[in-house]
PDB file of C-alpha atoms and ligand atoms in Angstrom:
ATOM      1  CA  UNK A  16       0.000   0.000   0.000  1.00 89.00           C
ATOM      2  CA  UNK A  17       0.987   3.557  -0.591  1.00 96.00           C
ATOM      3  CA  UNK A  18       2.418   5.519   2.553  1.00 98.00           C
ATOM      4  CA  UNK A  19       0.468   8.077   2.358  1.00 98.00           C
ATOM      5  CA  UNK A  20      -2.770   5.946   1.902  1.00 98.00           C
ATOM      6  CA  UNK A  21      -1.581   3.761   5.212  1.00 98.00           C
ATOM      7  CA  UNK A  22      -1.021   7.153   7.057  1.00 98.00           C
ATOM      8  CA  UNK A  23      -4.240   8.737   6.270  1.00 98.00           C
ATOM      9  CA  UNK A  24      -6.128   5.414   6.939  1.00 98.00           C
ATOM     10  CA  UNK A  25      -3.773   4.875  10.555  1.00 98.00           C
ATOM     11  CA  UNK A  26      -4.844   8.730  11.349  1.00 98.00           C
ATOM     12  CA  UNK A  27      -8.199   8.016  10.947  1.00 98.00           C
ATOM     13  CA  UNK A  28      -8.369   4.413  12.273  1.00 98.00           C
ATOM     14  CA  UNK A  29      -6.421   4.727  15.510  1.00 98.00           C
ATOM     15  CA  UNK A  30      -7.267   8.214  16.169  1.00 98.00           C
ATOM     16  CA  UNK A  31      -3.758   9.213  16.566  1.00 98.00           C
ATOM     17  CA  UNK A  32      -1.545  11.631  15.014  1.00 98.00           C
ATOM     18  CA  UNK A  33       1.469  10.475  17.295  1.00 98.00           C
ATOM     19  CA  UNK A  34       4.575   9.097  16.118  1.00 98.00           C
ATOM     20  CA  UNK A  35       6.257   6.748  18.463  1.00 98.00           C
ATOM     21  CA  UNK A  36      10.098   7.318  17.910  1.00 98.00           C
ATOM     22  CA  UNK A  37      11.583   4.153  18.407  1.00 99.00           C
ATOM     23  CA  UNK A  38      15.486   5.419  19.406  1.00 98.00           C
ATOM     24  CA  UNK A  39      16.811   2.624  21.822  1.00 98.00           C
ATOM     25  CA  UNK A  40      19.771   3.128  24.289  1.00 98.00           C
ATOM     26  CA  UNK A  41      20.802   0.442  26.090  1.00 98.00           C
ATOM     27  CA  UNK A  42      22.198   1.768  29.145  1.00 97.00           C
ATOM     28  CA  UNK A  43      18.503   2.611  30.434  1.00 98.00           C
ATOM     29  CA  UNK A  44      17.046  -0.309  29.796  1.00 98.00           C
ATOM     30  CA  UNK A  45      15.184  -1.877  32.095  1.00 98.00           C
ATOM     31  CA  UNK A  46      17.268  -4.388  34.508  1.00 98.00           C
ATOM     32  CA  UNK A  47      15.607  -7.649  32.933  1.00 98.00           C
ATOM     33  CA  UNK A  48      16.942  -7.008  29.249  1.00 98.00           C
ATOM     34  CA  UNK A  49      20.488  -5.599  30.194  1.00 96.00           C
ATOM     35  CA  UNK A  50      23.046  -7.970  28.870  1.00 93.00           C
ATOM     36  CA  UNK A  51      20.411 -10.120  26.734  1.00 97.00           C
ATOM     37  CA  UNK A  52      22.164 -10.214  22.981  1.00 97.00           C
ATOM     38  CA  UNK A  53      18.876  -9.136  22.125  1.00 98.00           C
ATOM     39  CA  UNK A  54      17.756  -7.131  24.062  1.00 98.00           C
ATOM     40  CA  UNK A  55      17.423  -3.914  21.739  1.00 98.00           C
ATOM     41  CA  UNK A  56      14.406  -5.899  20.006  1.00 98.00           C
ATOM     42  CA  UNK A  57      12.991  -7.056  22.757  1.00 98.00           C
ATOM     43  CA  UNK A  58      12.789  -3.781  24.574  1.00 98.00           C
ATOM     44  CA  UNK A  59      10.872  -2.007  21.043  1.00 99.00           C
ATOM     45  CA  UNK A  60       8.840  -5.041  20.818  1.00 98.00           C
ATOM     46  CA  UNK A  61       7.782  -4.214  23.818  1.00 98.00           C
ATOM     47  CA  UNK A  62       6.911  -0.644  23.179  1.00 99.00           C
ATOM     48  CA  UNK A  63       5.890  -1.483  19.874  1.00 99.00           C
ATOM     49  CA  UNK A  64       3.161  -3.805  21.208  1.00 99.00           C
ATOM     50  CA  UNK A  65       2.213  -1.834  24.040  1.00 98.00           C
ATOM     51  CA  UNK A  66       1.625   1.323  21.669  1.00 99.00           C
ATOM     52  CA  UNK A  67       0.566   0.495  18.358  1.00 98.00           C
ATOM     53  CA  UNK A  68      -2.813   1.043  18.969  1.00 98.00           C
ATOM     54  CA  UNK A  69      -2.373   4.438  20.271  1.00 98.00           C
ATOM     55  CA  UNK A  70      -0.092   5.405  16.351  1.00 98.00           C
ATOM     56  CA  UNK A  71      -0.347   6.102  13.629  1.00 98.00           C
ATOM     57  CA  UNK A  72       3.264   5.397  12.908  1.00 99.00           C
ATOM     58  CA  UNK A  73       6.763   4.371  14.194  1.00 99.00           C
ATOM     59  CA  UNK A  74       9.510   6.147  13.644  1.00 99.00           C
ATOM     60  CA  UNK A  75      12.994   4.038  14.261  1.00 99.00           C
ATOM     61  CA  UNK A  76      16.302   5.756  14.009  1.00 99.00           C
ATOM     62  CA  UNK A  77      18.787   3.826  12.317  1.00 99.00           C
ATOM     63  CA  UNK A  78      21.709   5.218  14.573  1.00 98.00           C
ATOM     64  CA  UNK A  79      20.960   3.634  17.695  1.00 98.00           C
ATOM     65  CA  UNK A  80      20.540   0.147  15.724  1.00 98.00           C
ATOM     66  CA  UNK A  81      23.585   0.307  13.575  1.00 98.00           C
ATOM     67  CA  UNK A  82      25.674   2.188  16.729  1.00 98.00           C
ATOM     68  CA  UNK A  83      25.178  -1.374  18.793  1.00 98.00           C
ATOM     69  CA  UNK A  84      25.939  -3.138  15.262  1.00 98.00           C
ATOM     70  CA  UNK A  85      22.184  -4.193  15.573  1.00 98.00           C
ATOM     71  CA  UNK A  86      21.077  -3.880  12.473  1.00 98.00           C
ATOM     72  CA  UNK A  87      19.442  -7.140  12.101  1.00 98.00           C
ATOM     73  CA  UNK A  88      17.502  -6.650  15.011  1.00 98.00           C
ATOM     74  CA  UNK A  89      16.408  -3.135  13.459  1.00 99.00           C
ATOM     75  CA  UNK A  90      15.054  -5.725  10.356  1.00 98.00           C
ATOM     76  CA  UNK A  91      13.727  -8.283  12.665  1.00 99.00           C
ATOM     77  CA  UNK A  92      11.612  -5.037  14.462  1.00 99.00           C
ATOM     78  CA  UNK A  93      10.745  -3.739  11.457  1.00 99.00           C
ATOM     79  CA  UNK A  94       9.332  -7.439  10.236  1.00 99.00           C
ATOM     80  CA  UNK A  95       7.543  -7.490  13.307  1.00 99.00           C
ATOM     81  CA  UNK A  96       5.449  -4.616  13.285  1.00 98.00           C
ATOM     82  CA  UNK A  97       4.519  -5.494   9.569  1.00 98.00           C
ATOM     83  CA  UNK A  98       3.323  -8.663  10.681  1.00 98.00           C
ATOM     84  CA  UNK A  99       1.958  -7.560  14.012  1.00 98.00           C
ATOM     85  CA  UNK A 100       0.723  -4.261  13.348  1.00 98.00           C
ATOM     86  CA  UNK A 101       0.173  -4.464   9.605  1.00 97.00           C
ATOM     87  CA  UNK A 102      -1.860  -1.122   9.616  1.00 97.00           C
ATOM     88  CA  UNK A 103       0.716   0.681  11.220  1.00 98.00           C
ATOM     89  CA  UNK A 104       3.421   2.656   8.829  1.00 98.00           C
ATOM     90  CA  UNK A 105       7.087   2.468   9.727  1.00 99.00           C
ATOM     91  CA  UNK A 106       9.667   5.697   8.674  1.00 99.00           C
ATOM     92  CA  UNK A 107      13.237   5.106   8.483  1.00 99.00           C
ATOM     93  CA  UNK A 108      14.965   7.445  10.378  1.00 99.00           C
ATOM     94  CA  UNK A 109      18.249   7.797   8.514  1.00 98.00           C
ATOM     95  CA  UNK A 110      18.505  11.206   7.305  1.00 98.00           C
ATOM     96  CA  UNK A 111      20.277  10.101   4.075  1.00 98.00           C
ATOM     97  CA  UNK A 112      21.839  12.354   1.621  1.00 98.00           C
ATOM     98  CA  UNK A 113      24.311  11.712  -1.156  1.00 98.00           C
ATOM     99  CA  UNK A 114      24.876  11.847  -4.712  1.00 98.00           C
ATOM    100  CA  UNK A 115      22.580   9.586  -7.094  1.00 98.00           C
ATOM    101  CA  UNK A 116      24.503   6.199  -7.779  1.00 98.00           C
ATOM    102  CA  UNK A 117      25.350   6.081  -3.680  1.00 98.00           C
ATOM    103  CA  UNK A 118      21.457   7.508  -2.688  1.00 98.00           C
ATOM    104  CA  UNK A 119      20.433   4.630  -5.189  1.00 98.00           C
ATOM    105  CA  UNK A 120      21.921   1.870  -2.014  1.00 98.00           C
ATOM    106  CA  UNK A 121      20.711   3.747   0.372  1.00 98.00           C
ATOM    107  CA  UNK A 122      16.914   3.323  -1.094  1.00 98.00           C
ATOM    108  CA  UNK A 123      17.779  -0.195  -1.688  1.00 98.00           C
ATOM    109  CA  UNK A 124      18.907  -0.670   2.094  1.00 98.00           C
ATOM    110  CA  UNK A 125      15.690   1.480   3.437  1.00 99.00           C
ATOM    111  CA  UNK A 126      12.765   0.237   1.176  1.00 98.00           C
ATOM    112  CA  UNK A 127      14.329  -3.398   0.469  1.00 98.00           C
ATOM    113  CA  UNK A 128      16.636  -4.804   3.200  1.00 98.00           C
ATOM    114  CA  UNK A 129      14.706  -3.078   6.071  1.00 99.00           C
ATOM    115  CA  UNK A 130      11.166  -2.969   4.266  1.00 98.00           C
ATOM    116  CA  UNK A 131      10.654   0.619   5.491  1.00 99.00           C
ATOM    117  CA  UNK A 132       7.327   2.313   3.989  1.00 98.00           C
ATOM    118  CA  UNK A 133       9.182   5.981   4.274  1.00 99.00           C
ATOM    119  CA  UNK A 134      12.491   7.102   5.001  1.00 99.00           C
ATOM    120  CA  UNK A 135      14.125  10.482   5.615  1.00 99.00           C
ATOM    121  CA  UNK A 136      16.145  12.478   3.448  1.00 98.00           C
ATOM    122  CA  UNK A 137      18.728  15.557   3.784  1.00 98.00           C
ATOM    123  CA  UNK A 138      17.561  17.963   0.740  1.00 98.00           C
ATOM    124  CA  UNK A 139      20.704  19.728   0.685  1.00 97.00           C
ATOM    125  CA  UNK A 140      22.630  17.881  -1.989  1.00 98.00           C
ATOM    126  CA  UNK A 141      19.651  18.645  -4.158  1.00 98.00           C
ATOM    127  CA  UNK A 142      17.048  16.753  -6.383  1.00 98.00           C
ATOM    128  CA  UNK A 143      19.525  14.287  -8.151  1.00 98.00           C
ATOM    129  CA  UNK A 144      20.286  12.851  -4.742  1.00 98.00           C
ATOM    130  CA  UNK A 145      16.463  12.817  -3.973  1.00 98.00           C
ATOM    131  CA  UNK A 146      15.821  11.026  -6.948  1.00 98.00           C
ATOM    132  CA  UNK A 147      16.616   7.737  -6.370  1.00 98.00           C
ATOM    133  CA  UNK A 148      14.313   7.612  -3.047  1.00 98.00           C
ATOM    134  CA  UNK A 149      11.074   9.289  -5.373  1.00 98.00           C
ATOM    135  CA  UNK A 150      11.196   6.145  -7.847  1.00 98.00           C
ATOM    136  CA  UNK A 151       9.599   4.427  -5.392  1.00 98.00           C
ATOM    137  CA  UNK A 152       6.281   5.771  -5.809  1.00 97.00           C
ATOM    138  CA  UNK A 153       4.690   3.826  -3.005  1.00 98.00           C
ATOM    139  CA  UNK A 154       7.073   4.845  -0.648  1.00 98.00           C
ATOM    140  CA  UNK A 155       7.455   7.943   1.363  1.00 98.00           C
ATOM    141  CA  UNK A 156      10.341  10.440   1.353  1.00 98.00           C
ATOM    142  CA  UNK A 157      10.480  12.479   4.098  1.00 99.00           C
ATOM    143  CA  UNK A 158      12.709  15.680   3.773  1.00 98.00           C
ATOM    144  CA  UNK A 159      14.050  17.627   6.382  1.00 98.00           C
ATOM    145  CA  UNK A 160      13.054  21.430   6.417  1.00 98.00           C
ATOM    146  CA  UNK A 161      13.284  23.467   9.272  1.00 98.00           C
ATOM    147  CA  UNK A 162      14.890  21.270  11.979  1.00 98.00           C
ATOM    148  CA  UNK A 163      14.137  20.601  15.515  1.00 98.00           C
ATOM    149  CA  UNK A 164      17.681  21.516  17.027  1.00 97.00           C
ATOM    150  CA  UNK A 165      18.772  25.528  18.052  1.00 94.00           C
ATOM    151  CA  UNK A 166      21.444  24.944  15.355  1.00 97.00           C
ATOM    152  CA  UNK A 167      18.985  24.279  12.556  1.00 95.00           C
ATOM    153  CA  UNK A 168      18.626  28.329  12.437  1.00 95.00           C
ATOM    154  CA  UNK A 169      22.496  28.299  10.862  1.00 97.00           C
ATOM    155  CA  UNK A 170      21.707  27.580   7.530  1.00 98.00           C
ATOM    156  CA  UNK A 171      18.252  27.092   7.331  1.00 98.00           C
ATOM    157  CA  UNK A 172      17.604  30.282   8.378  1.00 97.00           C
ATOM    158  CA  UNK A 173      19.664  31.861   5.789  1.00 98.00           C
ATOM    159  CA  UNK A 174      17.748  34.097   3.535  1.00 98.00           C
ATOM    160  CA  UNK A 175      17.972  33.002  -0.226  1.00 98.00           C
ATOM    161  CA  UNK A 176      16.338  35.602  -1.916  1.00 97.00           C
ATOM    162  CA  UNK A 177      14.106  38.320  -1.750  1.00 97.00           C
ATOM    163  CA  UNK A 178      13.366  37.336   1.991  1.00 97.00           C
ATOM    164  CA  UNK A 179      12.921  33.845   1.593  1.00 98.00           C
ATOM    165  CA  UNK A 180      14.752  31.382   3.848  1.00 98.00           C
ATOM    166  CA  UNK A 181      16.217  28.280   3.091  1.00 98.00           C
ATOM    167  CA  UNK A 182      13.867  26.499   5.095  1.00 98.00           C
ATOM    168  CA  UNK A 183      10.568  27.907   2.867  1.00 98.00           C
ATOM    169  CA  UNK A 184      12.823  27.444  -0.408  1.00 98.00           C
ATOM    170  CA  UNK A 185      12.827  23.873   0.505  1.00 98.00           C
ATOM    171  CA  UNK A 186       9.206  23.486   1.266  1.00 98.00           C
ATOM    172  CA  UNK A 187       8.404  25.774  -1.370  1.00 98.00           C
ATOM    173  CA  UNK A 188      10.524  22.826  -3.873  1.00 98.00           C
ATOM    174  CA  UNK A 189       9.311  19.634  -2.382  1.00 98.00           C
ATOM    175  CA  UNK A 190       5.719  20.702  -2.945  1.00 98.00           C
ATOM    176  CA  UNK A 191       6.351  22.320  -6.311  1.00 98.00           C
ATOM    177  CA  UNK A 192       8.869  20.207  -8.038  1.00 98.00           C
ATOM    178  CA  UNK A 193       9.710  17.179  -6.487  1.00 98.00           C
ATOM    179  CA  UNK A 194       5.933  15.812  -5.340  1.00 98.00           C
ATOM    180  CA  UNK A 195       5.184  14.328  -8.796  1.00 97.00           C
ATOM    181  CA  UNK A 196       3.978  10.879  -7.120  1.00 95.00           C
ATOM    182  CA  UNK A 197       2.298  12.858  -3.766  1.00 97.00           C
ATOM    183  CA  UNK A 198       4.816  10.607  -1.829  1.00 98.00           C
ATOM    184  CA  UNK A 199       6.712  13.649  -0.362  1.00 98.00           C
ATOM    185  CA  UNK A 200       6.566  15.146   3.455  1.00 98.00           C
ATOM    186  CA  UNK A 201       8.742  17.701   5.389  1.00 99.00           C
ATOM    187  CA  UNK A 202      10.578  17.456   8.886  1.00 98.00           C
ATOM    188  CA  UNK A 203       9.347  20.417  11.015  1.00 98.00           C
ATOM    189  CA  UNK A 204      10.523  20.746  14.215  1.00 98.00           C
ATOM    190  CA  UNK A 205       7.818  21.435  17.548  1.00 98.00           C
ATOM    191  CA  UNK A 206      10.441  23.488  19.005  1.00 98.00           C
ATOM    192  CA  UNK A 207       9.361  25.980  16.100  1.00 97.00           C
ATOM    193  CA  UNK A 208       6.047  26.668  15.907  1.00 98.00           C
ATOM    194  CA  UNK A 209       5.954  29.841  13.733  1.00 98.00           C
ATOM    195  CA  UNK A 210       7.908  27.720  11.154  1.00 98.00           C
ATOM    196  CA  UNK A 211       5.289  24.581  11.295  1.00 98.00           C
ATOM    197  CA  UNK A 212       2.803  27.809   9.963  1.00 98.00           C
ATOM    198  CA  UNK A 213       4.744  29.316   7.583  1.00 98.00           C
ATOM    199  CA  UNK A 214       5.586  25.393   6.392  1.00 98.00           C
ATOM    200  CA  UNK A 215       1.838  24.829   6.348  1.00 98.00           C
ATOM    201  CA  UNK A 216       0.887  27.799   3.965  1.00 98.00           C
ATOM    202  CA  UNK A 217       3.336  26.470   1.459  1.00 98.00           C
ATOM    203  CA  UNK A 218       2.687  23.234   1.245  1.00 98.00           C
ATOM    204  CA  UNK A 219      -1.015  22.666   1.981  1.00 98.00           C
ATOM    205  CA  UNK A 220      -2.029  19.361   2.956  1.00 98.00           C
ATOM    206  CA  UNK A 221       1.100  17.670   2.895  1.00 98.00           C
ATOM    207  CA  UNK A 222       2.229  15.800   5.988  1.00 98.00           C
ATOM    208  CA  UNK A 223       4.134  16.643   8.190  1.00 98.00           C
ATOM    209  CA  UNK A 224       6.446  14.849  10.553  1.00 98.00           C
ATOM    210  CA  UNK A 225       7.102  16.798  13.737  1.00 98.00           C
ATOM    211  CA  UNK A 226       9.965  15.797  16.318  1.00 98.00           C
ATOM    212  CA  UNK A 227      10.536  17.745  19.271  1.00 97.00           C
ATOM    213  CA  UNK A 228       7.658  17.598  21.646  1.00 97.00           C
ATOM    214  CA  UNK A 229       8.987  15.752  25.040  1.00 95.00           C
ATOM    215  CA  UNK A 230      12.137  15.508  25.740  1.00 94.00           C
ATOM    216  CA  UNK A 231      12.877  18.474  23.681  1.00 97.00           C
ATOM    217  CA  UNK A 232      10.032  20.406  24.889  1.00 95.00           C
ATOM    218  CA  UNK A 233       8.152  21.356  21.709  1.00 97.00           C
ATOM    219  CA  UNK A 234       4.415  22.349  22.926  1.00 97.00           C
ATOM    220  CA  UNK A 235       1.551  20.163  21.667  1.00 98.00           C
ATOM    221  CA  UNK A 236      -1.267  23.015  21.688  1.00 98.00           C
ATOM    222  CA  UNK A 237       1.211  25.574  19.149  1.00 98.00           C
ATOM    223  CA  UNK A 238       2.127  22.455  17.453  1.00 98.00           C
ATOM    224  CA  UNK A 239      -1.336  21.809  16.134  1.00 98.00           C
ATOM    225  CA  UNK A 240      -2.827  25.558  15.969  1.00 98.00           C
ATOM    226  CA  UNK A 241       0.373  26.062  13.579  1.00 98.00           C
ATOM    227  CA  UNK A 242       0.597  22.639  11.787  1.00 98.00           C
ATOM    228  CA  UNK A 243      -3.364  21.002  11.485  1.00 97.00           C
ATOM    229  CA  UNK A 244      -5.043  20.882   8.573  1.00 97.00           C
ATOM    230  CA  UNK A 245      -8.734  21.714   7.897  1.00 96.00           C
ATOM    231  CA  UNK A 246      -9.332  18.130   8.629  1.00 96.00           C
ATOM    232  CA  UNK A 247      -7.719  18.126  12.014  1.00 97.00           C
ATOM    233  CA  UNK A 248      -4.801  15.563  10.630  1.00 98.00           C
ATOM    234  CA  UNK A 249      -1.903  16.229   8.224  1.00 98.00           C
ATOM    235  CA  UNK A 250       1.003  15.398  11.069  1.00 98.00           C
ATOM    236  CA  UNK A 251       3.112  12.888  12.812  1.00 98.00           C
ATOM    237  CA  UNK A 252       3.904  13.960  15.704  1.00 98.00           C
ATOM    238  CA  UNK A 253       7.192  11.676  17.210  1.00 98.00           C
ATOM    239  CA  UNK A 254       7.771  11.530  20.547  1.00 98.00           C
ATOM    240  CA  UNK A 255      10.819   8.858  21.616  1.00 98.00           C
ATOM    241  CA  UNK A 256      12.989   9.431  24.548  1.00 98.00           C
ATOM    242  CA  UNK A 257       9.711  10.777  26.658  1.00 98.00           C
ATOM    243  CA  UNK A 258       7.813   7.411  25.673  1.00 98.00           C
ATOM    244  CA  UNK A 259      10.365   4.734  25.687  1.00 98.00           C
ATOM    245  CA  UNK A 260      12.094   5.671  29.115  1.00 98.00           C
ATOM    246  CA  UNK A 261       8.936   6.354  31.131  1.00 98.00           C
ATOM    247  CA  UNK A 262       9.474   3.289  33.337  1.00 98.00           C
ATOM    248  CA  UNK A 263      12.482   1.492  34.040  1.00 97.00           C
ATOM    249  CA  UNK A 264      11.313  -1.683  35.354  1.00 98.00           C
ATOM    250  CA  UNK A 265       9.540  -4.368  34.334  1.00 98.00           C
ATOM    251  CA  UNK A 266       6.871  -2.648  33.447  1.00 98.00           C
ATOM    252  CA  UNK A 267       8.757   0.133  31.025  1.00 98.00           C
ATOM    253  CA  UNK A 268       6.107  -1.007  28.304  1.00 98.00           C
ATOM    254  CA  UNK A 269       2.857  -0.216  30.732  1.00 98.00           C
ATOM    255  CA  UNK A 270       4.762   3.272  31.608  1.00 98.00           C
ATOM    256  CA  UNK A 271       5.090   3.961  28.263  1.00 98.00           C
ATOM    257  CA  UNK A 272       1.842   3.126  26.934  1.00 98.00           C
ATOM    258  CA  UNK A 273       0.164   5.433  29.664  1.00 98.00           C
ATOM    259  CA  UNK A 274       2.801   8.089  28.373  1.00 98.00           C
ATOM    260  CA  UNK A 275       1.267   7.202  24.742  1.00 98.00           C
ATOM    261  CA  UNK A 276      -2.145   7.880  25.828  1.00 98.00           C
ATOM    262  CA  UNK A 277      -1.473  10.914  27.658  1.00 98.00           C
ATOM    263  CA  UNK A 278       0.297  12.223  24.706  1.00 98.00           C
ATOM    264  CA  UNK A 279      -1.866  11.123  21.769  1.00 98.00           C
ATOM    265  CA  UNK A 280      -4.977  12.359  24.183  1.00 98.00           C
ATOM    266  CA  UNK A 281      -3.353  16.375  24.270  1.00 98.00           C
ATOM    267  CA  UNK A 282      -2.752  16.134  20.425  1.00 98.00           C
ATOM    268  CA  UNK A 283      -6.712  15.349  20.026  1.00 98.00           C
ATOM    269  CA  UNK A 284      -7.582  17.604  22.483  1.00 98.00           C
ATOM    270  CA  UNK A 285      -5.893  20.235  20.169  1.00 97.00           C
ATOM    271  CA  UNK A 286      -7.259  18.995  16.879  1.00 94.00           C
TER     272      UNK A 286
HETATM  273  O1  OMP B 301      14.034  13.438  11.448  1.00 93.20           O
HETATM  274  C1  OMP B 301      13.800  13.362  12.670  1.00 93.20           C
HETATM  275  O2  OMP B 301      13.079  12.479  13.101  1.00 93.20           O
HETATM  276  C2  OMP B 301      14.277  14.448  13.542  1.00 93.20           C
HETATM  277  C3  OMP B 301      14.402  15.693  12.967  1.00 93.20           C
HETATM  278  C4  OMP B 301      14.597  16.813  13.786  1.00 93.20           C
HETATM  279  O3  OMP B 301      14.614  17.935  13.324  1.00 93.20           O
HETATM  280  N1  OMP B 301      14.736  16.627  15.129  1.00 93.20           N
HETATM  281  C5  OMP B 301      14.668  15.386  15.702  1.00 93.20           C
HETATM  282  O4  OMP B 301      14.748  15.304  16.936  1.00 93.20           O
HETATM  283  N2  OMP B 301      14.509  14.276  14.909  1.00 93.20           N
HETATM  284  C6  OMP B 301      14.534  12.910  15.509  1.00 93.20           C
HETATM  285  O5  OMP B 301      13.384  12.762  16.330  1.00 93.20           O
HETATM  286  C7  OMP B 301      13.690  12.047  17.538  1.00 93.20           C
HETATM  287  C8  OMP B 301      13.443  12.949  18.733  1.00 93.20           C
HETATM  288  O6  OMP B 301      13.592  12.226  19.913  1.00 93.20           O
HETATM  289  P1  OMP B 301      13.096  12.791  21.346  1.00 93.20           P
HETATM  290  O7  OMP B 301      13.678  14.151  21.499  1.00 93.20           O
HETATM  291  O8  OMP B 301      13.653  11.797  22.305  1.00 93.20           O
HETATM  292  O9  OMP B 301      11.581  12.803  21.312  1.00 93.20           O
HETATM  293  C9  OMP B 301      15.142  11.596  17.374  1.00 93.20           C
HETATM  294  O10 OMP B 301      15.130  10.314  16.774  1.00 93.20           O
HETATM  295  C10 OMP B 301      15.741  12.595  16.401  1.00 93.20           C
HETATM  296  O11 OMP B 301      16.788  12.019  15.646  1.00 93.20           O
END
């Protein structure tokens, strides 16, 4: 299935526009999995089945896998969830970016060896490198725009032209150029709210994915005044290290499902 069909139908099935980030760190794992050779999948199997119903995606960041040289685990996960949770949408963090030929692996790695529906992309090198991740129509391509981090303001804040900033340029080429299969959405950080609006008035309905609420300390109610659409979805909205590390006993997956809730309940109660 298309991304974007799976994400509208997830938004309007579960409810939800809250992305579980699934960024695992072993040294606060719960005492029971410490040690375990796998413990990385079973702690986001754990998460993964304690939360799916409260999603409408899950967002796993390739780092933390491939930093632990757990990268089959990260395809075991990502296995799991389609078979578990087939309605549920997975996005490839990986924040790829390089020239054609080398972007052309990297699409191969996301879409084929880890069965990702969407990945994300660093626009910077341009559309050649983007290229490569567009071909596959079904799958999402997730560019980053206006970042969640302070230092995101260093060059996307740069003003290209005429007032526009690099940020809006890219927004402004995503939904104008490079959308040709409607498989395109933008990073926009919570941390930057009057960004998510001026994001929004460029590119309509797209979707957004929005990091930076929790842990990071992005608020949910300027979130969705600046990023909702007319129909009250049009967002991810990830939360990780505020979700996964509620609890840090036995019962992380119960603390983290009641941090779920809690969360995807303020996003609705903002829709
Ligand atoms: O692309 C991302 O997901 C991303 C973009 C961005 O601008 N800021 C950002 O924090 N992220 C990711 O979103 C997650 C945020 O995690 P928490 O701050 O723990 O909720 C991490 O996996 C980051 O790598």
């Amino acid at each position: 299935m298309h991304f974007m069909t799976a994400l509208r139908a997830a938004w309007q099935s579960r409810n939800s526009l809250l992305c579980v980030g699934l960024d695992p760190y072993p040294a606060r794992f719960p005492a029971h999995l410490q040690g375990r050779p796998d413990a990385i999948l079973e702690f986001c199997k754990g998460i993964v089945d304690a939360t799916a119903d409260l999603v409408c995606c899950f967002k796993p960041q390739i780092a933390y896998f491939a930093a632990q040289r757990a990268e089959d685990q990260l395809e075991d996960l990502i296995a799991h969830i389609h078979e578990r949770h087939p309605d549920t949408p997975v996005i490839l963090d990986a924040k790829r970016g390089d020239i054609g030929s080398t972007a052309a692996q990297y699409a191969v790695e996301a879409f084929e060896r880890f069965r990702a529906d969407a990945i994300t992309v660093n626009p910077y090198m341009g559309r050649d490198s983007v290229e490569p991740y567009l071909e596959y129509a079904d799958k999402g391509v997730i560019l980053l725009c206006r970042t969640s981090n302070p230092g995101g303001s260093d060059l996307q804040f740069l003003d290209v032209g005429g007032g526009e900033r690099l940020y809006e340029r890219v927004a402004r080429l995503v939904a104008n150029d490079w959308n040709g299969s409607g498989n395109c959405g933008l990073v926009v950080g919570a941390t930057f709210p009057n960004e998510i609006a001026r994001v929004r008035h460029i590119v309509g309905d797209m979707p957004l994915l929005v990091p930076g609420i929790g842990a990071q300390g992005g608020d949910i109610a300027e979130t969705m005044q600046a990023g909702g659409t007319a129909a009250g979805t049009g967002l991810m909205i990830n939360s990780s290290r505020a979700i996964l590390f509620a609890g840090s006993g036995e019962d992380y997956a119960l603390a983290a499902r009641r941090v779920a809730l809690e969360t995807r309940d303020a996003i609705n109660a903002n829709r």
